Short mmCIF file of C-alpha atoms in Angstrom, two decimals:
data_model
loop_
_atom_site.label_atom_id
_atom_site.label_comp_id
_atom_site.label_asym_id
_atom_site.label_seq_id
_atom_site.Cartn_x
_atom_site.Cartn_y
_atom_site.Cartn_z
CA UNK A 377 74.24 102.84 82.36
CA UNK A 378 72.66 102.98 79.34
CA UNK A 379 71.95 105.68 76.76
CA UNK A 380 68.73 106.84 78.37
CA UNK A 381 70.30 106.84 82.00
CA UNK A 382 72.84 109.06 80.83
CA UNK A 383 69.98 112.00 79.30
CA UNK A 384 68.58 111.67 82.85
CA UNK A 385 71.70 112.55 84.35
CA UNK A 386 72.69 115.15 82.46
CA UNK A 387 69.13 116.39 83.15
CA UNK A 388 69.90 116.12 86.52
CA UNK A 389 73.33 117.85 86.19
CA UNK A 390 71.74 120.80 84.53
CA UNK A 391 68.61 120.97 87.24
CA UNK A 392 71.65 121.07 89.71
CA UNK A 393 73.50 123.70 87.62
CA UNK A 394 71.04 125.77 87.92
CA UNK A 395 70.34 125.97 91.16
CA UNK A 396 73.94 126.03 92.08
CA UNK A 397 75.51 128.71 90.07
CA UNK A 398 77.73 130.75 91.47
CA UNK A 399 76.88 133.81 90.25
CA UNK A 400 72.85 134.31 90.31
CA UNK A 401 70.29 134.46 93.12
CA UNK A 402 72.66 135.09 96.06
CA UNK A 403 70.51 134.91 99.02
CA UNK A 404 68.27 132.28 97.78
CA UNK A 405 71.27 129.65 96.71
CA UNK A 406 73.67 130.58 99.84
CA UNK A 407 70.41 130.12 102.31
CA UNK A 408 70.99 126.67 104.10
CA UNK A 409 69.82 124.40 102.30
CA UNK A 410 67.36 122.57 104.54
CA UNK A 411 65.71 125.87 104.59
CA UNK A 412 66.22 126.85 108.10
CA UNK A 413 66.96 130.20 109.04
CA UNK A 414 69.63 131.40 112.23
CA UNK A 415 66.79 130.62 114.61
CA UNK A 416 66.48 127.32 113.89
CA UNK A 417 70.14 126.82 113.98
CA UNK A 418 70.09 127.40 117.65
CA UNK A 419 69.36 124.70 119.99
CA UNK A 420 71.31 121.64 119.50
CA UNK A 421 72.86 122.81 116.52
CA UNK A 422 71.72 120.12 114.80
CA UNK A 423 71.00 121.71 111.29
CA UNK A 424 74.84 123.02 112.08
CA UNK A 425 75.47 118.53 112.28
CA UNK A 426 73.52 118.15 109.21
CA UNK A 427 74.99 120.74 106.94
CA UNK A 428 78.81 119.11 107.83
CA UNK A 429 77.58 116.03 107.49
CA UNK A 430 75.86 116.93 104.24
CA UNK A 431 79.46 118.19 103.11
CA UNK A 432 81.37 115.24 104.23
CA UNK A 433 78.85 113.29 101.85
CA UNK A 434 79.10 115.34 98.90
CA UNK A 435 82.98 115.34 98.62
CA UNK A 436 82.91 112.11 96.60
CA UNK A 437 79.56 111.70 96.26
CA UNK A 438 77.52 108.86 96.92
CA UNK A 439 74.17 109.52 96.04
CA UNK A 440 72.46 109.58 93.17
CA UNK A 441 74.73 107.02 91.77
CA UNK A 442 74.49 108.80 87.86
CA UNK A 443 76.42 112.04 89.20
CA UNK A 444 78.94 110.83 91.12
CA UNK A 445 79.76 108.26 88.05
CA UNK A 446 80.23 111.95 86.03
CA UNK A 447 81.71 113.75 89.34
CA UNK A 448 84.38 111.18 89.84
CA UNK A 449 84.06 107.66 87.60
CA UNK A 450 84.20 108.92 84.37
CA UNK A 451 86.37 111.64 85.40
CA UNK A 452 89.43 111.27 87.74
CA UNK A 453 89.13 107.00 88.47
CA UNK A 454 90.07 106.80 84.86
CA UNK A 455 92.15 109.43 83.90
CA UNK A 456 94.27 108.24 87.07
CA UNK A 457 94.49 104.63 85.29
CA UNK A 458 92.69 103.05 87.91
CA UNK A 459 89.68 101.73 86.35
CA UNK A 460 87.99 102.42 82.66
CA UNK A 461 84.49 102.13 80.65
CA UNK A 462 83.58 98.92 78.88
CA UNK A 463 80.81 101.24 77.26
CA UNK A 464 81.08 103.10 74.53
CA UNK A 465 78.95 105.95 75.94
CA UNK A 466 78.70 108.87 72.91
CA UNK A 467 79.36 106.82 70.18
CA UNK A 468 82.46 106.24 72.07
CA UNK A 469 83.35 109.66 71.44
CA UNK A 470 83.79 110.87 75.07
CA UNK A 471 85.90 111.87 78.46
CA UNK A 472 87.47 108.50 78.05
CA UNK A 473 89.25 109.36 74.32
CA UNK A 474 89.56 113.37 75.40
CA UNK A 475 86.56 114.59 74.16
CA UNK A 476 85.39 116.08 77.28
CA UNK A 477 81.79 116.42 77.37
CA UNK A 478 80.36 119.23 78.76
CA UNK A 479 77.02 117.38 80.89
CA UNK A 480 80.06 115.27 82.17
CA UNK A 481 83.49 117.80 82.96
CA UNK A 482 80.34 119.98 84.35
CA UNK A 483 79.03 117.89 87.04
CA UNK A 484 82.26 117.67 89.72
CA UNK A 485 82.21 121.79 89.76
CA UNK A 486 78.31 121.86 89.94
CA UNK A 487 77.97 119.55 92.92
CA UNK A 488 80.98 121.00 94.68
CA UNK A 489 79.11 124.39 95.35
CA UNK A 490 75.85 123.24 95.18
CA UNK A 491 75.94 120.63 97.78
CA UNK A 492 79.76 121.53 99.71
CA UNK A 493 80.53 124.98 99.42
CA UNK A 494 76.61 125.79 100.04
CA UNK A 495 76.49 124.45 103.90
CA UNK A 496 79.82 124.87 104.59
CA UNK A 497 79.43 128.29 103.85
CA UNK A 498 76.48 128.70 106.31
CA UNK A 499 77.89 126.53 108.70
CA UNK A 500 81.11 128.55 108.93
CA UNK A 501 79.53 131.27 108.97
CA UNK A 502 77.08 130.72 112.15
CA UNK A 503 79.64 128.95 113.89
CA UNK A 504 81.57 132.10 114.40
CA UNK A 505 79.03 134.55 115.16
CA UNK A 506 78.19 131.39 117.85
CA UNK A 507 82.12 130.98 118.95
CA UNK A 508 81.78 127.09 118.33
CA UNK A 509 85.19 127.12 117.64
CA UNK A 510 85.18 123.15 116.63
CA UNK A 511 82.99 123.40 114.23
CA UNK A 512 84.34 126.30 112.73
CA UNK A 513 87.78 124.01 112.49
CA UNK A 514 85.96 120.55 110.74
CA UNK A 515 84.07 123.41 108.21
CA UNK A 516 87.53 124.90 107.50
CA UNK A 517 89.23 120.83 106.60
CA UNK A 518 86.09 120.18 104.90
CA UNK A 519 86.35 123.01 102.80
CA UNK A 520 89.45 122.93 102.37
CA UNK A 521 89.43 118.66 101.02
CA UNK A 522 86.46 119.36 98.80
CA UNK A 523 87.74 122.68 97.01
CA UNK A 524 91.44 121.66 96.46
CA UNK A 525 90.03 119.21 94.35
CA UNK A 526 88.01 121.36 92.56
CA UNK A 527 90.92 123.60 91.75
CA UNK A 528 92.67 120.37 90.78
CA UNK A 529 90.00 120.00 87.98
CA UNK A 530 89.75 123.02 86.76
CA UNK A 531 92.43 125.30 87.73
CA UNK A 532 91.55 128.61 89.28
CA UNK A 533 88.50 128.28 91.50
CA UNK A 534 85.34 130.34 93.08
CA UNK A 535 86.89 129.97 97.01
CA UNK A 536 88.29 133.37 98.76
CA UNK A 537 85.41 135.67 97.19
CA UNK A 538 82.34 132.79 97.22
CA UNK A 539 79.30 134.85 98.12
CA UNK A 540 80.60 138.19 97.50
CA UNK A 541 79.11 139.61 94.08
CA UNK A 542 81.49 141.37 91.65
CA UNK A 543 80.34 144.81 90.29
CA UNK A 544 78.97 142.50 87.17
CA UNK A 545 77.12 140.80 89.41
CA UNK A 546 79.51 137.88 88.65
CA UNK A 547 81.52 136.47 91.48
CA UNK A 548 85.46 135.78 90.28
CA UNK A 549 87.51 133.68 90.73
CA UNK A 550 90.97 133.16 92.47
CA UNK A 551 93.98 131.91 90.69
CA UNK A 552 95.12 128.39 91.59
CA UNK A 553 98.00 129.93 93.35
CA UNK A 554 95.41 132.31 95.00
CA UNK A 555 93.40 129.44 96.50
CA UNK A 556 96.28 127.02 97.54
CA UNK A 557 97.68 129.94 99.50
CA UNK A 558 94.09 130.35 101.40
CA UNK A 559 94.49 126.40 101.44
CA UNK A 560 96.55 126.01 103.61
CA UNK A 561 95.96 129.77 106.07
CA UNK A 562 92.36 127.42 106.13
CA UNK A 563 94.02 124.52 107.16
CA UNK A 564 96.42 126.64 109.50
CA UNK A 565 93.23 128.26 111.63
CA UNK A 566 91.60 124.93 111.53
CA UNK A 567 94.10 123.43 113.60
CA UNK A 568 94.49 126.58 115.73
CA UNK A 569 90.73 125.73 116.32
CA UNK A 570 91.13 122.12 117.60
CA UNK A 571 94.04 121.99 119.36
CA UNK A 572 92.54 122.77 122.49
CA UNK A 573 90.38 120.17 122.17
CA UNK A 574 92.69 116.90 121.54
CA UNK A 575 91.87 114.10 124.32
CA UNK A 576 89.45 116.16 125.42
CA UNK A 577 85.57 114.40 124.68
CA UNK A 578 83.99 116.16 121.35
CA UNK A 579 80.71 118.47 121.80
CA UNK A 580 77.30 117.25 121.34
CA UNK A 581 77.23 119.37 117.79
CA UNK A 582 80.65 117.62 116.59
CA UNK A 583 80.48 114.06 117.74
CA UNK A 584 76.91 114.43 115.77
CA UNK A 585 78.24 116.10 112.40
CA UNK A 586 81.48 113.54 112.19
CA UNK A 587 80.86 110.84 109.69
CA UNK A 588 84.80 110.11 110.05
CA UNK A 589 85.77 109.53 113.58
CA UNK A 590 82.50 110.24 115.77
CA UNK A 591 84.22 113.01 117.60
CA UNK A 592 87.75 112.09 117.76
CA UNK A 593 89.56 115.79 117.78
CA UNK A 594 93.22 114.53 117.58
CA UNK A 595 92.24 112.70 114.78
CA UNK A 596 91.15 115.31 112.85
CA UNK A 597 94.21 116.87 113.74
CA UNK A 598 95.92 114.56 111.75
CA UNK A 599 93.41 114.60 109.07
CA UNK A 600 94.59 118.73 108.56
CA UNK A 601 97.88 117.66 109.32
CA UNK A 602 98.38 115.43 106.25
CA UNK A 603 95.96 116.86 103.99
CA UNK A 604 98.45 119.98 105.00
CA UNK A 605 101.65 118.02 103.64
CA UNK A 606 99.82 116.51 100.64
CA UNK A 607 99.03 120.44 99.32
CA UNK A 608 102.85 121.01 99.99
CA UNK A 609 103.90 118.54 98.02
CA UNK A 610 101.24 119.15 95.32
CA UNK A 611 102.71 122.70 94.81
CA UNK A 612 106.45 121.75 95.27
CA UNK A 613 107.47 121.88 91.22
CA UNK A 614 106.19 125.65 90.94
CA UNK A 615 106.90 126.95 94.32
CA UNK A 616 109.46 125.21 96.35
CA UNK A 617 110.09 127.35 99.24
CA UNK A 618 106.32 128.05 100.27
CA UNK A 619 105.88 123.59 100.15
CA UNK A 620 109.13 123.25 102.18
CA UNK A 621 107.37 126.16 104.61
CA UNK A 622 104.00 124.72 104.57
CA UNK A 623 105.34 120.72 104.54
CA UNK A 624 107.81 121.55 107.52
CA UNK A 625 104.46 122.88 109.62
CA UNK A 626 102.44 120.14 109.26
CA UNK A 627 105.14 117.54 109.77
CA UNK A 628 106.20 119.57 112.96
CA UNK A 629 102.72 119.90 114.30
CA UNK A 630 102.48 117.54 118.14
CA UNK A 631 99.32 115.81 116.65
CA UNK A 632 101.03 114.22 113.80
CA UNK A 633 100.01 112.48 110.53
CA UNK A 634 97.70 109.69 110.38
CA UNK A 635 99.69 106.52 111.62
CA UNK A 636 97.93 103.46 111.18
CA UNK A 637 94.45 101.93 109.23
CA UNK A 638 92.35 103.58 112.23
CA UNK A 639 92.83 106.99 110.90
CA UNK A 640 91.87 106.27 107.90
CA UNK A 641 89.40 108.95 106.85
CA UNK A 642 86.29 107.17 105.63
CA UNK A 643 83.52 108.78 105.00
CA UNK A 644 80.33 106.63 106.62
CA UNK A 645 76.93 106.82 104.59
CA UNK A 646 75.25 104.43 106.29
CA UNK A 647 73.17 101.67 104.53
CA UNK A 648 73.45 103.03 101.16
CA UNK A 649 75.46 100.91 98.54
CA UNK A 650 78.96 102.62 97.46
CA UNK A 651 78.05 104.06 94.07
CA UNK A 652 80.93 101.65 92.80
CA UNK A 653 79.24 98.90 93.58
CA UNK A 654 75.58 99.90 91.11
CA UNK A 655 78.48 101.28 88.41
CA UNK A 656 80.27 98.23 88.22
CA UNK A 657 77.65 95.54 89.16
CA UNK A 658 74.43 96.35 87.35
CA UNK A 659 75.72 98.33 85.06
CA UNK A 660 78.53 97.19 83.98
CA UNK A 661 80.03 99.96 83.22
CA UNK A 662 83.25 100.31 84.89
CA UNK A 663 86.42 97.47 85.16
CA UNK A 664 90.01 97.22 86.02
CA UNK A 665 91.98 99.49 84.24
CA UNK A 666 94.78 98.25 82.28
CA UNK A 667 97.87 99.71 84.05
CA UNK A 668 96.41 98.45 87.23
CA UNK A 669 96.63 95.11 85.35
CA UNK A 670 100.58 95.84 84.67
CA UNK A 671 101.54 96.95 87.89
CA UNK A 672 100.04 94.71 90.35
CA UNK A 673 100.19 91.98 88.15
CA UNK A 674 103.78 92.44 87.58
CA UNK A 675 104.30 92.88 91.45
CA UNK A 676 101.69 89.27 91.69
CA UNK A 677 100.16 92.04 94.59
CA UNK A 678 98.88 90.86 97.20
CA UNK A 679 95.88 93.59 97.59
CA UNK A 680 94.91 92.08 93.38
CA UNK A 681 91.75 90.28 94.84
CA UNK A 682 90.81 93.00 97.87
CA UNK A 683 90.64 95.30 94.19
CA UNK A 684 89.22 93.41 91.57
CA UNK A 685 87.61 89.88 90.21
CA UNK A 686 89.25 87.62 88.25
CA UNK A 687 87.92 87.82 84.43
CA UNK A 688 85.39 85.65 83.01
CA UNK A 689 85.20 86.11 79.22
CA UNK A 690 86.71 83.33 77.59
CA UNK A 691 89.69 84.28 76.36
CA UNK A 692 91.21 85.91 79.48
CA UNK A 693 89.02 83.94 82.57
CA UNK A 694 90.42 83.20 85.89
CA UNK A 695 93.24 86.00 84.81
CA UNK A 696 93.34 90.02 85.84
CA UNK A 697 92.42 92.26 83.14
CA UNK A 698 92.12 95.37 82.90
CA UNK A 699 90.71 97.52 79.36
CA UNK A 700 93.41 100.62 78.36
CA UNK A 701 92.21 104.02 78.01
CA UNK A 702 90.78 105.82 75.21
CA UNK A 703 90.40 102.40 72.51
CA UNK A 704 87.93 101.63 70.16
CA UNK A 705 84.76 100.00 71.37
CA UNK A 706 82.24 98.75 69.59
CA UNK A 707 79.93 97.35 72.21
CA UNK A 708 80.18 96.70 76.04
CA UNK A 709 79.73 93.14 75.73
CA UNK A 710 83.60 92.98 73.73
CA UNK A 711 85.01 94.03 77.39
CA UNK A 712 82.53 93.68 79.82
CA UNK A 713 83.83 90.13 80.84
CA UNK A 714 87.30 91.94 81.64
CA UNK A 715 87.87 91.99 85.82
CA UNK A 716 85.11 93.60 87.91
CA UNK A 717 86.40 96.04 90.86
CA UNK A 718 86.06 93.94 94.14
CA UNK A 719 82.54 95.42 96.25
CA UNK A 720 83.17 98.17 98.50
CA UNK A 721 82.07 98.78 102.21
CA UNK A 722 79.40 101.65 102.64
CA UNK A 723 82.31 103.93 103.51
CA UNK A 724 83.77 106.50 101.28
CA UNK A 725 88.00 106.64 101.09
CA UNK A 726 89.05 109.79 101.17
CA UNK A 727 92.73 109.81 102.44
CA UNK A 728 94.54 106.90 104.06
CA UNK A 729 97.32 106.59 106.16
CA UNK A 730 99.37 104.61 104.18
CA UNK A 731 99.24 107.51 101.96
CA UNK A 732 100.85 110.18 105.24
CA UNK A 733 103.42 107.57 104.74
CA UNK A 734 104.52 108.20 101.39
CA UNK A 735 103.94 111.55 101.76
CA UNK A 736 106.54 112.10 104.46
CA UNK A 737 109.25 109.26 102.75
CA UNK A 738 108.96 112.47 99.48
CA UNK A 739 109.32 114.83 101.92
CA UNK A 740 112.15 113.07 103.27
CA UNK A 741 113.90 112.56 99.92
CA UNK A 742 113.51 116.30 99.85
CA UNK A 743 115.60 116.92 102.97
CA UNK A 744 112.55 118.34 104.90
CA UNK A 745 113.05 118.49 108.51
CA UNK A 746 110.78 116.37 110.76
CA UNK A 747 110.38 113.40 107.89
CA UNK A 748 112.74 111.08 108.82
CA UNK A 749 114.30 108.28 106.98
CA UNK A 750 112.59 108.14 102.89
CA UNK A 751 113.10 104.48 103.66
CA UNK A 752 111.68 103.73 106.42
CA UNK A 753 108.37 105.64 105.56
CA UNK A 754 108.65 104.42 102.23
CA UNK A 755 108.25 100.55 103.82
CA UNK A 756 105.83 101.49 106.42
CA UNK A 757 103.57 103.53 104.03
CA UNK A 758 103.43 99.26 102.49
CA UNK A 759 103.00 97.57 105.57
CA UNK A 760 100.11 100.04 106.22
CA UNK A 761 98.70 99.30 103.19
CA UNK A 762 98.87 95.53 103.07
CA UNK A 763 97.21 96.14 107.66
CA UNK A 764 94.35 97.92 105.88
CA UNK A 765 93.25 94.68 103.82
CA UNK A 766 93.89 92.38 106.61
CA UNK A 767 97.16 91.01 104.65
CA UNK A 768 100.05 89.25 105.56
CA UNK A 769 103.39 89.11 104.06
CA UNK A 770 104.31 92.83 103.57
CA UNK A 771 107.90 92.16 104.23
CA UNK A 772 108.18 89.44 101.67
CA UNK A 773 106.88 91.96 99.27
CA UNK A 774 108.98 94.74 100.60
CA UNK A 775 112.37 93.41 100.23
CA UNK A 776 111.83 92.00 96.25
CA UNK A 777 114.02 93.44 93.92
CA UNK A 778 113.48 91.90 90.85
CA UNK A 779 109.41 92.28 90.16
CA UNK A 780 108.48 95.00 87.48
CA UNK A 781 105.50 95.87 85.58
CA UNK A 782 103.96 93.46 82.89
CA UNK A 783 103.50 94.44 79.20
CA UNK A 784 100.07 94.53 78.52
CA UNK A 785 98.34 92.88 75.85
CA UNK A 786 94.95 92.74 74.63
CA UNK A 787 93.57 89.89 72.83
CA UNK A 788 90.01 91.29 72.60
CA UNK A 789 90.97 94.36 70.27
CA UNK A 790 88.90 95.34 67.31
CA UNK A 791 92.57 95.43 65.08
CA UNK A 792 95.17 92.97 66.82
CA UNK A 793 97.47 95.19 68.87
CA UNK A 794 96.58 97.94 68.47
CA UNK A 795 95.47 98.09 72.38
CA UNK A 796 99.28 96.51 73.58
CA UNK A 797 102.04 98.28 75.37
CA UNK A 798 105.24 95.62 74.79
CA UNK A 799 108.38 95.38 76.79
CA UNK A 800 110.93 98.51 76.23
CA UNK A 801 107.62 101.00 75.77
CA UNK A 802 108.36 104.13 77.31
CA UNK A 803 105.05 103.71 78.88
CA UNK A 804 106.05 100.32 80.84
CA UNK A 805 107.54 101.16 84.26
CA UNK A 806 110.52 99.27 85.04
CA UNK A 807 110.39 100.08 88.54
CA UNK A 808 110.96 97.68 91.19
CA UNK A 809 109.78 97.32 94.94
CA UNK A 810 112.50 97.06 97.01
CA UNK A 811 114.41 101.06 97.86
CA UNK A 812 117.47 101.39 96.52
CA UNK A 813 119.45 103.87 98.78
CA UNK A 814 122.31 104.04 95.55
CA UNK A 815 119.08 105.37 93.18
CA UNK A 816 119.19 108.98 91.68
CA UNK A 817 116.38 111.16 93.35
CA UNK A 818 113.53 110.88 90.22
CA UNK A 819 114.11 106.67 90.82
CA UNK A 820 112.90 106.28 93.71
CA UNK A 821 110.36 109.12 93.85
CA UNK A 822 108.74 107.01 91.06
CA UNK A 823 109.33 104.14 93.61
CA UNK A 824 107.07 106.12 95.87
CA UNK A 825 104.99 107.66 93.84
CA UNK A 826 103.84 104.35 92.19
CA UNK A 827 102.97 102.49 95.44
CA UNK A 828 101.37 105.18 96.71
CA UNK A 829 99.26 105.11 93.81
CA UNK A 830 98.59 101.67 94.58
CA UNK A 831 97.82 102.57 98.50
CA UNK A 832 95.55 105.21 97.53
CA UNK A 833 92.81 103.04 95.10
CA UNK A 834 89.72 103.70 94.30
CA UNK A 835 90.53 107.09 94.95
CA UNK A 836 91.10 108.04 91.58
CA UNK A 837 90.59 112.07 92.06
CA UNK A 838 93.97 112.11 94.12
CA UNK A 839 95.92 109.53 91.88
CA UNK A 840 95.22 111.48 88.98
CA UNK A 841 96.41 114.66 90.47
CA UNK A 842 99.49 113.30 91.29
CA UNK A 843 100.60 111.55 88.03
CA UNK A 844 100.57 114.95 86.66
CA UNK A 845 102.32 116.19 89.52
CA UNK A 846 105.40 113.59 89.06
CA UNK A 847 104.61 111.72 86.30
CA UNK A 848 104.54 108.13 87.86
CA UNK A 849 103.21 105.68 87.96
CA UNK A 850 103.86 105.53 83.99
CA UNK A 851 100.43 105.57 82.30
CA UNK A 852 99.04 104.23 78.90
CA UNK A 853 98.45 106.69 76.68
CA UNK A 854 94.86 106.76 74.70
CA UNK A 855 94.94 105.19 71.62
CA UNK A 856 92.09 107.10 70.24
CA UNK A 857 92.53 111.32 70.48
CA UNK A 858 88.91 113.20 69.93
CA UNK A 859 90.41 115.93 71.50
CA UNK A 860 90.86 117.80 67.90
CA UNK A 861 94.14 118.99 69.13
CA UNK A 862 93.22 120.22 72.41
CA UNK A 863 94.95 117.31 74.07
CA UNK A 864 98.19 116.19 73.09
CA UNK A 865 97.89 112.04 73.20
CA UNK A 866 101.81 111.81 74.96
CA UNK A 867 101.12 115.12 77.59
CA UNK A 868 97.93 112.87 78.59
CA UNK A 869 94.86 115.12 79.77
CA UNK A 870 95.68 118.25 82.48
CA UNK A 871 92.39 119.42 83.50
CA UNK A 872 88.88 119.12 82.77
CA UNK A 873 87.20 122.80 80.93
CA UNK A 874 84.85 125.42 82.98
CA UNK A 875 80.82 124.32 82.60
CA UNK A 876 79.12 126.14 80.00
CA UNK A 877 76.80 127.41 82.50
CA UNK A 878 79.68 129.22 84.38
CA UNK A 879 80.02 130.79 80.53
CA UNK A 880 76.56 131.74 80.63
CA UNK A 881 76.05 133.65 84.13
CA UNK A 882 79.42 134.25 85.03
CA UNK A 883 81.31 135.14 81.75
CA UNK A 884 83.10 138.30 82.40
CA UNK A 885 84.69 136.35 85.43
CA UNK A 886 84.97 132.88 83.54
CA UNK A 887 87.08 135.04 80.67
CA UNK A 888 89.54 136.71 83.58
CA UNK A 889 89.60 133.10 84.54
CA UNK A 890 90.89 131.50 81.86
CA UNK A 891 93.23 134.30 81.52
CA UNK A 892 94.91 132.98 85.15
CA UNK A 893 95.52 129.55 82.87
CA UNK A 894 99.05 128.75 82.10
CA UNK A 895 98.38 129.78 78.57
CA UNK A 896 94.82 131.73 77.73
CA UNK A 897 92.47 128.42 76.20
CA UNK A 898 89.82 126.34 78.62
CA UNK A 899 91.11 123.17 77.04
CA UNK A 900 92.05 120.02 78.23
CA UNK A 901 95.29 119.79 77.69
CA UNK A 902 96.42 123.39 79.30
CA UNK A 903 98.51 122.65 82.30
CA UNK A 904 97.69 123.93 85.79
CA UNK A 905 99.68 126.60 88.27
CA UNK A 906 101.24 123.33 89.67
CA UNK A 907 101.83 121.46 86.85
CA UNK A 908 104.45 123.27 84.72
CA UNK A 909 105.42 122.27 81.60
CA UNK A 910 108.45 120.34 81.49
#
């Protein structure tokens, strides 16, 4: 995206902000976004289905592409180590080197409330009123799937108090702990709502609404259980008792977790081009991240050509070459010849069955009931990921006990050697692939999270969250830190800042939300509740 497009994207975000603020004109902004009344929602409930579809397609927004680029790509996708931009946006002082730009970091917040919470609020209220339990269940699952991401970006969020003005005319935030407790409550209720339908033919409404599984109730139950296990492990460092309780409940549910590639939660966006294809292709704004080159290259991972294209730059032609985060970039031409992303089909990946197996592996490592064998789950996670890409050779890969991530060198660096990560660096992992039953808990946890990171690609938001929770996989710190001391280079970025629009329209509530953070500072270096400082 060129500078003019960036300005246009900023204006688009500003327009959404003015529409989607959670704090002004409650009746207007919480109306059905399609302009319908409750009478319109009757009949075959087509508008409710449309609201549920809108929510599915907005968790990871597929259009307009500039909004997606700010919502996801220049945030989680880059902070996860999956990708890096060749473009020196804003004079090379931007999110990618820790100068968090409000016009960029506000997008995820804004889209979540305007495009997800708004339609889901209407669909949930109507479905409860009309006693449509399957629509209630889908609404609750989607609300958690969307809003846990927002909490994992910012910390406190407006969730249980949505559409409930306070005495000041604003809306109060939940602390992250309160939000997570509400997420677990909603998932438990959603499973209760959908369980009686398991194995049955979907209602007309549910089938129309479902852009993932075509109306399969059992698969939605598996998704809900896997999401519950994901969130249980997210809080394991701060509240291990609650984590165990919620995780074991997910593991014990009769519907189970996502099992194989046919269970992957992939949102169908029809004939629309995947937004990453545009950002990576005609815009040339995103390329492979250096950690992907180091880790997948070191493992000679057969998924590499499924994820990336070989570089075209004469200095590295024919290799898989990534860009290190937060480096000195003078012009796009310097790195545009590094590895492009492989093209994506018109489906948005939010969760895979491979992740479910890696979640089970960690649960087993922690001794949770019904988790099975940590090693067996770990190995199955790799197999299921290989199956997703129709690749053979999983067992050979699983039994490789010597391959390790590679040192990283950048022959195009403006200052020779300034971007390199040498063998022996504390930021270069030495983890191998083959399971080692004699290894320490921490060593095997790194093994599990590293393989989960590979398998979760390209869903950078989840990968960034897991990196903050566990410290794995080992990533490379930025070379240039433009945060002005607000983010530690060696501690990495921990969150995004609240949008300026919320300060303008909901200031008192925002100030209270800042007080709910681990440090009363709305900066990118402040740790989230589930991410306590070591």
